[in-house]
Amino acid sequence: MQSLHKIATTQTLINLVLVSSSFCAIYILVSVVLLGTPSKLENLHSSSHNVYESKTTTTLDHLVFGIASSRSSWPKRKEYVKLWWNTIRNTTMRGCVFVDTLPQDKDNNNNASTLPPLCVSQDTSRFRYTYSGWGGGMRSAIRVARVVKETVARMNHSHIRWYVFGDDDTLFFPQNVVKTLCKYDHRLWYYVGANSESYKQTWFFGFGMGFGGAGFAISSSLATVLVKVFDSCIERYPELYGSDARVYACITELGVGLTHEPGFHQVDLRGNAFGLLAAHPLTPLLSLHHLDNIDPIFPNMTIIKALQHLYEAAKVDSQRLLQQTVCYDKRLSWTISVSWGYAAQVFHNHLSLPDVVRVQKTFKHWTRGTALADQFTFDTKELHTDPCRRPTIFYLENLSRGEDGIIISNYRKSIQNCSSNVAPEVIRVASSKLELGIKQLLAQRRHCCDVLPSSVSDQMEIAIRECKEDELISMQ
Ligand SMILES: *[C@@H]1O[C@H](CO)[C@@H](O)[C@H](O)[C@H]1NC(C)=O
Ligand SMILES: *[C@@H]1O[C@H](CO)[C@@H](O)[C@H](O)[C@H]1NC(C)=O
Ligand SMILES: *[C@@H]1O[C@H](CO)[C@@H](O)[C@H](O)[C@H]1NC(C)=O
Ligand SMILES: *[C@@H]1O[C@H](CO)[C@@H](O)[C@H](O)[C@H]1NC(C)=O
Ligand SMILES: *[C@@H]1O[C@H](CO)[C@@H](O)[C@H](O)[C@H]1NC(C)=O
Ligand SMILES: *[C@@H]1O[C@H](CO)[C@@H](O)[C@H](O)[C@H]1NC(C)=O
């Protein structure tokens, strides 16, 4: 009892030492300093805590993806997977797309350089499925839940640190997924994911569940244990609706909780997702889902074309994608918000930062009915009733990285709901490539920006930079 008490009250100081690499910071936790009189604990600590962490560099090679698909959805949905699979130079990704049976046009799926291989799921007819509530449910949920087990079972465990799961309409941003998983030690048990945007969905399925379409990650150490108990566990949950609920149930039975990463997006929304994409959380963008159910994210483009456009920005600076930076033009009393690589907004008045970072409700709710359906799991605000208080919206036109390393992204005026508001035609944004080290990933801080004098008429120029130590993002 006494030593347990001591362990609980012993303060440990852990120093982080950083060496950055191209994919993930190498982190070494060097010293564990015990305060107080640790004599009785010495042995315990020297064996398990003193060198708590060794050198680790997690790269995309350490990840394995398990993608849930089907014979009927794959021919169309593979266009989504092509957007992100093997698009990072010099890296070959690992994983499988799980289908019930092989699609007819099998040859079309065999190009290893642009798509993952297809794996046929095992038979799951022996498992019971009894869900009969809202929506009726589909027993394929069992097959999809077992993608977790089959992905792990088919792979050799060496050099795998994380298993990442998603649907065939989940768009991952792989470099950001790697960066984010670097924060966690894969040798410990982690279940990393996100809730739905819809309060009703989250309330119904559980705040502790990683929504499957958003994508979630399981550390290899947890995965190897999970697969051993998986079938016996899901037998006990025939009444659950989805695949993700089954995975959640079994991980919960192992005593593990969800580590929330708000960069995963289930996108349980309909209509125009602009508000969500224009006010992303500070953490990197990890995924987008349900692209069939929302309008194309750029106007005047098809769904796929619009996504290709977003991935052009991801190629130039993956980590900065959708990062929201806000600056103020004191002379004009404007508030300018940039969601890097996607859109810029000019509010023709002063808005405080806490107001600008609220998500504008440009979208509709996912499910019909009750007031609960129109509540969200993040801060929202209604569009202003006065069109002249709504922002003028500029969408990404193009971007490039110069030889000096400076990245220029141009945003062109597209939507203006008030003719009396004067706004430039183009907003030109200068930034440098965002390279978050482990410390910054653990404790991210928003960047600042300045409105620069522009030499070109009808163009506004903005430079993004790190904020000064005590700088406040405000009109001042
Ligand atoms: C990528 O591969 C090319 C050709 O194989 C090689 O020249 C280049 O150095 C590699 N780049 C990196 C960053 O490894
Ligand atoms: C696979 O895709 C790559 C890139 O699109 C293309 O260059 C190559 O010709 C394709 N290979 C086959 C066998 O279709
Ligand atoms: C796993 O390892 C075995 C033996 O080394 C090998 O035959 C097999 O192809 C490997 N499987 C995968 C998916 O890499
Ligand atoms: C990029 O966009 C800017 C502003 O919209 C435009 O002036 C420029 O010509 C474009 N550059 C390219 C290479 O298309
Ligand atoms: C869409 O394209 C049409 C025709 O090219 C153009 O007139 C319109 O301004 C565009 N709309 C937006 C929002 O860019
Ligand atoms: C705002 O303007 C866009 C086109 O510029 C138009 O499609 C949209 O309906 C307008 N919205 C409102 C609320 O007036």
Coordinates of C-alpha atoms and ligand atoms in Angstrom, one line a residue:
M1 CA 0.0 0.0 0.0
Q2 CA 2.7 2.4 1.0
S3 CA 4.7 2.1 -2.1
L4 CA 1.7 2.5 -4.2
H5 CA 0.9 5.7 -2.4
K6 CA 4.4 6.9 -3.0
I7 CA 4.3 6.1 -6.7
A8 CA 1.1 8.1 -6.9
T9 CA 2.5 11.1 -5.2
T10 CA 6.0 11.0 -6.6
Q11 CA 6.4 13.7 -9.1
T12 CA 8.2 12.9 -12.3
L13 CA 9.8 15.4 -14.4
I14 CA 10.3 14.4 -18.0
N15 CA 12.4 16.4 -20.4
L16 CA 11.7 16.2 -24.1
V17 CA 14.6 16.4 -26.4
L18 CA 13.9 17.1 -30.0
V19 CA 15.5 16.1 -33.2
S20 CA 13.3 16.6 -36.1
S21 CA 13.3 14.4 -39.2
S22 CA 11.3 14.5 -42.3
F23 CA 8.3 12.5 -41.0
C24 CA 8.2 12.6 -37.3
A25 CA 10.2 14.1 -34.5
I26 CA 12.6 11.7 -32.9
Y27 CA 11.8 12.0 -29.2
I28 CA 13.9 10.9 -26.3
L29 CA 12.6 11.2 -22.9
V30 CA 15.9 11.6 -21.2
S31 CA 15.6 11.9 -17.5
V32 CA 13.1 11.0 -14.9
V33 CA 13.9 12.9 -11.8
L34 CA 12.2 11.7 -8.7
L35 CA 11.5 14.2 -6.1
G36 CA 11.3 13.3 -2.4
T37 CA 13.0 10.2 -1.0
P38 CA 12.8 7.5 -3.6
S39 CA 15.0 4.9 -2.0
K40 CA 12.4 2.2 -1.7
L41 CA 11.2 2.8 -5.2
E42 CA 14.6 2.9 -6.8
N43 CA 14.6 -0.7 -8.1
L44 CA 11.1 -0.3 -9.5
H45 CA 12.0 2.8 -11.3
S46 CA 15.3 1.8 -12.6
S47 CA 13.8 -1.2 -14.2
S48 CA 10.7 0.3 -15.8
H49 CA 10.9 4.1 -15.8
N50 CA 14.4 5.4 -16.0
V51 CA 14.8 5.1 -19.7
Y52 CA 11.1 5.4 -20.3
E53 CA 11.4 6.0 -24.0
S54 CA 14.0 5.2 -26.5
K55 CA 14.6 6.7 -29.9
T56 CA 11.6 6.3 -32.1
T57 CA 10.9 7.6 -35.5
T58 CA 7.5 6.8 -36.9
T59 CA 7.1 7.0 -40.6
L60 CA 4.4 6.1 -43.1
D61 CA 6.2 2.7 -43.4
H62 CA 5.1 1.9 -39.9
L63 CA 1.4 2.3 -40.7
V64 CA -1.0 -0.3 -42.1
F65 CA -4.3 0.7 -43.5
G66 CA -7.5 -1.4 -43.4
I67 CA -10.1 0.0 -45.7
A68 CA -13.7 -1.2 -45.6
S69 CA -15.3 -1.5 -49.0
S70 CA -17.6 -3.8 -51.0
R71 CA -18.0 -5.2 -54.5
S72 CA -20.7 -2.7 -55.2
S73 CA -19.1 0.4 -53.8
W74 CA -15.5 -0.1 -54.8
P75 CA -15.7 0.8 -58.5
K76 CA -16.9 4.3 -57.7
R77 CA -15.2 4.8 -54.3
K78 CA -11.7 3.9 -55.5
E79 CA -11.6 7.3 -57.0
Y80 CA -11.5 8.7 -53.5
V81 CA -8.8 6.3 -52.4
K82 CA -6.6 7.2 -55.4
L83 CA -6.6 10.8 -54.1
W84 CA -4.5 9.9 -51.1
W85 CA -3.0 6.4 -51.6
N86 CA 0.7 6.3 -52.4
T87 CA 0.8 10.0 -53.3
I88 CA 3.8 10.7 -51.0
R89 CA 7.0 10.7 -52.9
N90 CA 9.3 7.7 -52.2
T91 CA 6.9 5.9 -49.9
T92 CA 4.9 2.8 -50.6
M93 CA 2.0 2.5 -48.3
R94 CA 0.8 -0.8 -46.8
G95 CA -2.7 -2.1 -46.4
C96 CA -5.7 -3.7 -47.9
V97 CA -9.2 -2.8 -49.2
F98 CA -11.7 -5.4 -47.9
V99 CA -14.5 -6.5 -50.1
D100 CA -17.2 -9.1 -49.8
T101 CA -16.4 -10.5 -53.2
L102 CA -14.1 -9.3 -55.9
P103 CA -15.5 -6.8 -58.3
Q104 CA -15.9 -8.1 -61.9
D105 CA -13.4 -5.8 -63.4
K106 CA -10.6 -7.1 -61.3
D107 CA -7.7 -6.0 -63.5
N108 CA -8.9 -2.5 -63.1
N109 CA -8.0 -2.8 -59.4
N110 CA -4.5 -4.2 -59.7
N111 CA -2.4 -1.2 -60.2
A112 CA -0.3 -1.4 -57.1
S113 CA 1.1 2.0 -57.5
T114 CA -2.1 3.9 -57.3
L115 CA -4.4 1.7 -55.2
P116 CA -4.1 -0.8 -52.3
P117 CA -4.6 -4.5 -53.1
L118 CA -8.0 -6.0 -52.6
C119 CA -8.6 -8.6 -49.9
V120 CA -11.7 -10.7 -49.7
S121 CA -13.2 -10.7 -46.3
Q122 CA -13.8 -14.0 -44.5
D123 CA -17.3 -15.4 -44.2
T124 CA -19.2 -13.9 -41.2
S125 CA -22.5 -15.7 -41.6
R126 CA -21.9 -17.6 -38.3
F127 CA -22.2 -14.3 -36.3
R128 CA -25.6 -13.1 -35.3
Y129 CA -26.9 -9.7 -36.2
T130 CA -30.1 -8.6 -34.5
Y131 CA -30.2 -4.8 -34.7
S132 CA -33.6 -3.8 -35.8
G133 CA -33.9 -0.2 -34.7
W134 CA -33.7 3.1 -36.6
G135 CA -32.5 2.6 -40.1
G136 CA -32.8 -1.2 -40.0
G137 CA -29.1 -1.8 -40.0
M138 CA -26.9 -4.0 -42.2
R139 CA -25.3 -7.2 -41.2
S140 CA -22.3 -6.3 -43.3
A141 CA -21.4 -4.3 -40.1
I142 CA -19.9 -7.6 -38.8
R143 CA -17.7 -8.1 -41.8
V144 CA -16.6 -4.5 -41.6
A145 CA -15.8 -4.7 -37.9
R146 CA -13.7 -7.8 -38.7
V147 CA -11.6 -5.7 -41.1
V148 CA -9.7 -4.8 -37.9
K149 CA -9.0 -8.4 -37.0
E150 CA -8.3 -9.5 -40.6
T151 CA -5.9 -6.6 -41.3
V152 CA -3.9 -7.4 -38.3
A153 CA -4.0 -11.2 -38.9
R154 CA -2.8 -10.9 -42.5
M155 CA 0.2 -8.7 -41.7
N156 CA 3.5 -9.7 -40.2
H157 CA 3.8 -7.7 -37.0
S158 CA 7.4 -6.5 -37.4
H159 CA 7.8 -2.8 -38.1
I160 CA 4.2 -2.1 -37.7
R161 CA 3.4 0.5 -35.2
W162 CA -0.1 1.6 -36.0
Y163 CA -3.2 0.2 -37.8
V164 CA -5.4 2.8 -39.3
F165 CA -9.0 2.0 -40.3
G166 CA -11.5 3.8 -42.5
D167 CA -14.2 3.4 -45.1
D168 CA -13.6 3.6 -48.9
D169 CA -15.0 7.1 -48.8
T170 CA -12.7 8.2 -46.0
L171 CA -10.0 10.6 -47.4
F172 CA -6.9 10.4 -45.3
F173 CA -4.1 13.0 -45.2
P174 CA -1.4 10.4 -44.6
Q175 CA 1.5 12.7 -43.7
N176 CA -0.6 14.4 -41.0
V177 CA -1.8 11.0 -39.7
V178 CA 1.8 10.0 -39.2
K179 CA 2.7 13.3 -37.6
T180 CA -0.2 13.0 -35.2
L181 CA 0.5 9.4 -34.2
C182 CA 4.0 10.4 -33.4
K183 CA 2.6 12.0 -30.3
Y184 CA 1.8 8.6 -28.9
D185 CA 4.0 5.6 -28.0
H186 CA 2.8 2.7 -30.1
R187 CA 4.0 0.2 -27.5
L188 CA 1.3 1.4 -25.2
W189 CA -2.4 0.7 -25.9
Y190 CA -4.0 3.5 -27.9
Y191 CA -7.3 3.8 -29.6
V192 CA -7.3 7.2 -31.4
G193 CA -10.2 8.7 -33.2
A194 CA -13.0 11.3 -33.1
N195 CA -16.7 11.7 -32.5
S196 CA -19.3 12.7 -35.0
E197 CA -20.0 16.4 -35.7
S198 CA -23.6 15.6 -35.0
Y199 CA -24.5 15.8 -31.3
K200 CA -27.4 13.3 -31.9
Q201 CA -25.1 10.8 -33.6
T202 CA -22.5 11.1 -30.9
W203 CA -25.1 10.9 -28.1
F204 CA -26.6 7.8 -29.7
F205 CA -23.4 5.9 -30.4
G206 CA -21.3 7.1 -27.6
F207 CA -18.8 9.9 -26.8
G208 CA -16.1 7.3 -26.3
M209 CA -16.5 5.8 -29.8
G210 CA -14.1 6.5 -32.6
F211 CA -16.5 6.9 -35.6
G212 CA -15.5 4.5 -38.3
G213 CA -16.0 6.8 -41.3
A214 CA -13.8 9.4 -39.7
G215 CA -11.1 6.8 -39.4
F216 CA -9.3 5.7 -36.3
A217 CA -6.0 4.2 -35.3
I218 CA -5.0 1.4 -33.0
S219 CA -1.5 1.0 -31.7
S220 CA 0.1 -2.3 -32.7
S221 CA 0.4 -3.4 -29.1
L222 CA -3.3 -3.1 -28.6
A223 CA -4.1 -4.5 -31.9
T224 CA -2.3 -7.8 -31.3
V225 CA -4.3 -8.4 -28.2
L226 CA -7.5 -7.2 -29.6
V227 CA -7.4 -9.7 -32.5
K228 CA -7.2 -12.6 -30.1
V229 CA -10.4 -11.7 -28.3
F230 CA -12.2 -10.1 -31.2
D231 CA -14.5 -12.8 -32.4
S232 CA -15.6 -14.0 -28.9
C233 CA -16.3 -10.3 -28.1
I234 CA -18.4 -9.4 -31.1
E235 CA -20.5 -12.5 -30.5
R236 CA -21.8 -10.7 -27.4
Y237 CA -23.0 -7.6 -29.3
P238 CA -25.4 -8.8 -32.0
E239 CA -27.7 -6.0 -31.2
L240 CA -25.3 -3.2 -32.1
Y241 CA -25.9 -1.2 -35.3
G242 CA -22.5 -0.5 -36.9
S243 CA -19.0 -1.9 -37.2
D244 CA -17.4 0.9 -35.3
A245 CA -19.7 0.2 -32.3
R246 CA -18.5 -3.4 -32.2
V247 CA -14.8 -2.3 -32.3
Y248 CA -15.5 0.3 -29.6
A249 CA -17.3 -2.4 -27.4
C250 CA -14.4 -4.8 -27.6
I251 CA -11.7 -2.1 -27.0
T252 CA -13.8 -0.9 -24.0
E253 CA -13.9 -4.5 -22.7
L254 CA -10.1 -4.5 -22.8
G255 CA -10.3 -1.4 -20.5
V256 CA -9.1 1.1 -23.1
G257 CA -10.7 4.5 -23.8
L258 CA -10.6 6.7 -26.8
T259 CA -7.9 9.3 -27.3
H260 CA -9.7 12.1 -29.1
E261 CA -8.0 13.6 -32.2
P262 CA -10.4 16.2 -33.7
G263 CA -8.5 16.2 -37.1
F264 CA -10.5 13.1 -38.0
H265 CA -13.8 14.1 -39.6
Q266 CA -16.8 11.9 -39.9
V267 CA -18.7 14.7 -41.7
D268 CA -22.1 13.7 -40.5
L269 CA -23.4 16.9 -42.3
R270 CA -25.3 17.7 -45.4
G271 CA -25.0 20.6 -47.9
N272 CA -22.2 23.1 -47.6
A273 CA -19.4 22.1 -45.3
F274 CA -17.7 25.5 -45.7
G275 CA -18.1 26.6 -42.1
L276 CA -16.5 23.4 -40.8
L277 CA -13.5 23.6 -43.2
A278 CA -13.0 27.3 -42.6
A279 CA -12.6 26.9 -38.9
H280 CA -10.6 23.8 -38.4
P281 CA -9.3 22.9 -34.9
L282 CA -5.6 23.7 -34.3
T283 CA -4.6 20.1 -34.8
P284 CA -3.7 18.9 -38.3
L285 CA -6.4 17.7 -40.8
L286 CA -6.4 13.9 -40.7
S287 CA -9.4 12.9 -42.7
L288 CA -12.6 13.8 -44.4
H289 CA -15.6 11.5 -45.0
H290 CA -19.0 11.4 -46.6
L291 CA -18.0 13.5 -49.6
D292 CA -20.9 12.0 -51.5
N293 CA -23.3 13.7 -49.0
I294 CA -22.0 17.2 -49.1
D295 CA -21.7 19.8 -51.9
P296 CA -18.3 19.8 -53.7
I297 CA -16.0 21.7 -51.4
F298 CA -15.1 24.2 -54.1
P299 CA -17.8 25.9 -56.1
N300 CA -18.1 25.1 -59.8
M301 CA -16.2 21.8 -59.6
T302 CA -17.2 18.2 -59.4
I303 CA -16.7 16.4 -56.1
I304 CA -13.6 14.7 -57.3
K305 CA -12.1 17.8 -59.0
A306 CA -12.7 19.8 -55.9
L307 CA -10.9 17.2 -53.7
Q308 CA -8.0 17.1 -56.2
H309 CA -7.7 20.8 -55.8
L310 CA -7.5 20.4 -52.0
Y311 CA -4.9 17.7 -52.3
E312 CA -2.8 20.1 -54.5
A313 CA -2.5 22.2 -51.4
A314 CA -1.8 19.2 -49.2
K315 CA 1.1 18.3 -51.5
V316 CA 2.7 21.7 -50.9
D317 CA 2.1 22.0 -47.2
S318 CA 0.2 19.1 -45.7
Q319 CA 0.4 20.3 -42.1
R320 CA -0.8 23.8 -42.7
L321 CA -3.9 22.6 -44.6
L322 CA -7.0 24.2 -43.2
Q323 CA -5.1 25.9 -40.4
Q324 CA -7.0 29.0 -39.6
T325 CA -5.1 32.3 -39.2
V326 CA -6.8 35.5 -38.5
C327 CA -5.5 39.1 -38.9
Y328 CA -7.0 42.5 -38.8
D329 CA -6.9 45.5 -41.1
K330 CA -7.1 48.4 -38.7
R331 CA -7.4 51.0 -41.4
L332 CA -10.5 49.4 -42.9
S333 CA -11.7 47.7 -39.7
W334 CA -11.8 44.4 -41.4
T335 CA -11.3 40.9 -40.0
I336 CA -9.6 38.5 -42.3
S337 CA -9.6 34.8 -41.8
V338 CA -7.5 32.4 -43.9
S339 CA -8.1 28.6 -43.9
W340 CA -4.9 27.8 -45.5
G341 CA -5.1 25.9 -48.8
Y342 CA -8.9 26.2 -48.9
A343 CA -10.5 29.6 -48.5
A344 CA -10.1 33.1 -47.1
Q345 CA -12.9 35.3 -45.7
V346 CA -13.2 39.0 -45.2
F347 CA -15.6 40.2 -42.5
H348 CA -16.2 43.9 -43.1
N349 CA -16.3 44.6 -39.4
H350 CA -14.4 43.7 -36.2
L351 CA -14.9 40.2 -34.9
S352 CA -13.0 39.0 -31.9
L353 CA -10.9 35.8 -32.3
P354 CA -13.2 33.6 -30.2
D355 CA -16.0 34.7 -32.5
V356 CA -14.1 34.0 -35.7
V357 CA -13.0 30.5 -34.7
R358 CA -16.6 29.4 -34.1
V359 CA -17.9 27.3 -37.0
Q360 CA -20.5 29.1 -39.2
K361 CA -23.5 26.9 -39.7
T362 CA -23.4 26.8 -43.5
F363 CA -24.4 23.1 -43.5
K364 CA -27.6 21.1 -42.6
H365 CA -27.9 18.4 -40.0
W366 CA -27.4 14.8 -40.8
T367 CA -30.6 13.2 -39.4
R368 CA -34.1 14.5 -39.5
G369 CA -36.3 15.3 -36.5
T370 CA -35.7 16.5 -33.1
A371 CA -33.9 19.5 -31.8
L372 CA -31.0 17.3 -30.8
A373 CA -30.3 16.7 -34.5
D374 CA -29.5 20.3 -35.0
Q375 CA -26.9 20.4 -32.2
F376 CA -23.2 19.9 -32.9
T377 CA -20.2 18.7 -30.9
F378 CA -18.3 21.9 -31.4
D379 CA -19.0 25.7 -31.2
T380 CA -21.2 26.9 -34.0
K381 CA -22.8 30.2 -34.9
E382 CA -25.7 31.1 -37.3
L383 CA -25.0 33.0 -40.5
H384 CA -25.5 36.7 -39.8
T385 CA -29.1 37.8 -40.6
D386 CA -27.7 40.9 -42.3
P387 CA -26.0 39.9 -45.5
C388 CA -23.5 42.8 -45.2
R389 CA -22.3 41.3 -41.9
R390 CA -21.6 38.0 -43.7
P391 CA -18.1 37.4 -45.0
T392 CA -16.9 37.8 -48.6
I393 CA -15.5 34.4 -49.5
F394 CA -12.4 33.7 -51.5
Y395 CA -11.5 30.2 -52.6
L396 CA -8.1 28.8 -53.3
E397 CA -7.2 29.4 -56.9
N398 CA -3.6 28.2 -57.1
L399 CA -0.4 27.9 -55.0
S400 CA 3.3 27.4 -55.4
R401 CA 6.5 27.1 -53.5
G402 CA 9.2 29.4 -54.6
E403 CA 12.9 28.6 -54.6
D404 CA 13.3 30.7 -51.5
G405 CA 10.9 28.2 -49.8
I406 CA 8.1 30.8 -49.5
I407 CA 4.8 29.4 -50.3
I408 CA 2.3 31.7 -52.1
S409 CA -1.3 30.7 -52.2
N410 CA -3.9 32.8 -54.1
Y411 CA -7.6 33.0 -53.2
R412 CA -10.1 34.4 -55.6
K413 CA -13.3 36.2 -54.7
S414 CA -16.3 34.0 -55.2
I415 CA -19.2 34.8 -52.9
Q416 CA -20.3 38.2 -51.8
N417 CA -23.7 38.6 -50.3
C418 CA -23.7 42.4 -50.0
S419 CA -23.1 44.7 -52.9
S420 CA -22.2 47.7 -50.8
N421 CA -19.2 45.9 -49.3
V422 CA -16.0 46.6 -51.1
A423 CA -13.6 43.7 -51.3
P424 CA -10.5 42.9 -53.3
E425 CA -10.6 40.3 -56.1
V426 CA -7.7 38.3 -54.9
I427 CA -6.1 37.5 -51.5
R428 CA -2.5 36.5 -51.8
V429 CA -1.0 34.7 -48.8
A430 CA 2.7 34.1 -48.1
S431 CA 3.7 31.4 -45.6
S432 CA 6.5 29.0 -45.0
K433 CA 6.1 25.3 -44.8
L434 CA 4.7 24.2 -41.5
E435 CA 6.9 21.6 -39.8
L436 CA 5.6 20.8 -36.4
G437 CA 8.0 19.2 -33.9
I438 CA 6.7 17.0 -31.2
K439 CA 6.5 19.9 -28.7
Q440 CA 4.4 21.9 -31.1
L441 CA 2.2 18.9 -31.8
L442 CA 1.6 18.4 -28.1
A443 CA 0.9 22.1 -27.5
Q444 CA 0.0 23.8 -30.7
R445 CA -0.3 27.5 -31.0
R446 CA -2.1 29.4 -33.8
H447 CA 0.0 31.5 -36.1
C448 CA -0.4 35.2 -36.6
C449 CA -0.6 37.2 -39.8
D450 CA -0.1 40.7 -41.1
V451 CA -1.9 42.6 -43.9
L452 CA 0.9 44.0 -46.1
P453 CA 0.7 47.0 -48.3
S454 CA -0.2 45.7 -51.7
S455 CA 1.3 47.0 -54.9
V456 CA -1.4 45.5 -57.1
S457 CA -4.8 47.0 -57.1
D458 CA -7.7 44.7 -56.2
Q459 CA -5.4 42.4 -54.4
M460 CA -4.8 42.0 -50.7
E461 CA -1.5 40.6 -49.4
I462 CA -1.1 38.7 -46.2
A463 CA 1.9 37.1 -44.6
I464 CA 1.6 34.3 -42.1
R465 CA 4.2 34.0 -39.4
E466 CA 4.7 32.7 -35.9
C467 CA 3.2 35.0 -33.2
K468 CA 5.5 36.9 -30.9
E469 CA 5.8 35.6 -27.4
D470 CA 3.1 37.8 -25.9
E471 CA 1.3 38.8 -29.0
L472 CA -2.5 38.9 -28.9
I473 CA -4.5 38.2 -32.0
S474 CA -6.9 41.1 -31.9
M475 CA -7.7 44.4 -33.6
Q476 CA -5.8 46.3 -30.7
Ligands
LIG1 C1 13.3 9.7 -53.7 O1 13.7 8.8 -54.7 C2 14.5 9.4 -55.7 C3 14.8 8.3 -56.8 O2 14.7 7.0 -56.3 C4 15.9 9.8 -55.0 O3 16.7 10.4 -56.0 C5 15.5 10.8 -54.0 O4 16.7 11.2 -53.3 C6 14.5 10.3 -53.0 N1 14.1 11.4 -52.1 C7 14.0 11.2 -50.8 C8 13.6 12.4 -50.0 O5 14.3 10.2 -50.2
LIG2 C1 -0.4 2.4 -62.8 O1 -0.6 3.8 -62.6 C2 0.5 4.6 -62.9 C3 0.2 6.0 -62.4 O2 -1.0 6.4 -62.8 C4 0.7 4.5 -64.4 O3 1.8 5.3 -64.8 C5 0.9 3.0 -64.8 O4 1.0 2.9 -66.2 C6 -0.2 2.1 -64.3 N1 0.1 0.7 -64.5 C7 -0.7 -0.1 -65.1 C8 -0.2 -1.5 -65.2 O5 -1.8 0.2 -65.4
LIG3 C1 4.8 -12.7 -43.6 O1 5.9 -13.4 -43.4 C2 6.0 -14.7 -44.1 C3 7.2 -15.4 -43.7 O2 8.3 -14.5 -43.5 C4 5.8 -14.4 -45.6 O3 5.8 -15.7 -46.3 C5 4.6 -13.7 -45.9 O4 4.5 -13.3 -47.2 C6 4.5 -12.4 -45.1 N1 3.2 -11.7 -45.3 C7 3.1 -10.4 -45.5 C8 1.7 -9.9 -45.7 O5 4.0 -9.7 -45.6
LIG4 C1 -2.6 32.1 -59.7 O1 -3.6 33.0 -59.3 C2 -3.3 34.4 -59.4 C3 -4.4 35.2 -58.8 O2 -5.7 34.6 -58.9 C4 -3.2 34.7 -60.9 O3 -2.9 36.1 -61.1 C5 -2.0 33.9 -61.5 O4 -1.9 34.1 -62.8 C6 -2.2 32.4 -61.2 N1 -1.0 31.7 -61.5 C7 -1.0 30.6 -62.3 C8 0.3 30.0 -62.5 O5 -2.0 30.2 -62.8
LIG5 C1 -19.0 29.5 -61.7 O1 -18.8 29.5 -63.1 C2 -19.5 30.4 -63.8 C3 -19.3 30.3 -65.3 O2 -17.9 30.0 -65.6 C4 -19.2 31.8 -63.3 O3 -19.9 32.8 -64.0 C5 -19.4 31.9 -61.8 O4 -19.0 33.2 -61.3 C6 -18.7 30.8 -61.1 N1 -19.1 30.8 -59.7 C7 -18.3 30.8 -58.7 C8 -18.9 30.8 -57.4 O5 -17.1 30.8 -58.8
LIG6 C1 -24.8 34.6 -51.4 O1 -24.3 34.7 -52.7 C2 -24.2 33.5 -53.4 C3 -23.6 33.8 -54.8 O2 -22.7 34.9 -54.8 C4 -25.5 32.9 -53.6 O3 -25.4 31.7 -54.2 C5 -26.2 32.7 -52.2 O4 -27.5 32.2 -52.3 C6 -26.2 34.0 -51.4 N1 -26.6 33.7 -50.1 C7 -27.5 34.4 -49.5 C8 -27.9 33.9 -48.1 O5 -28.0 35.4 -49.9

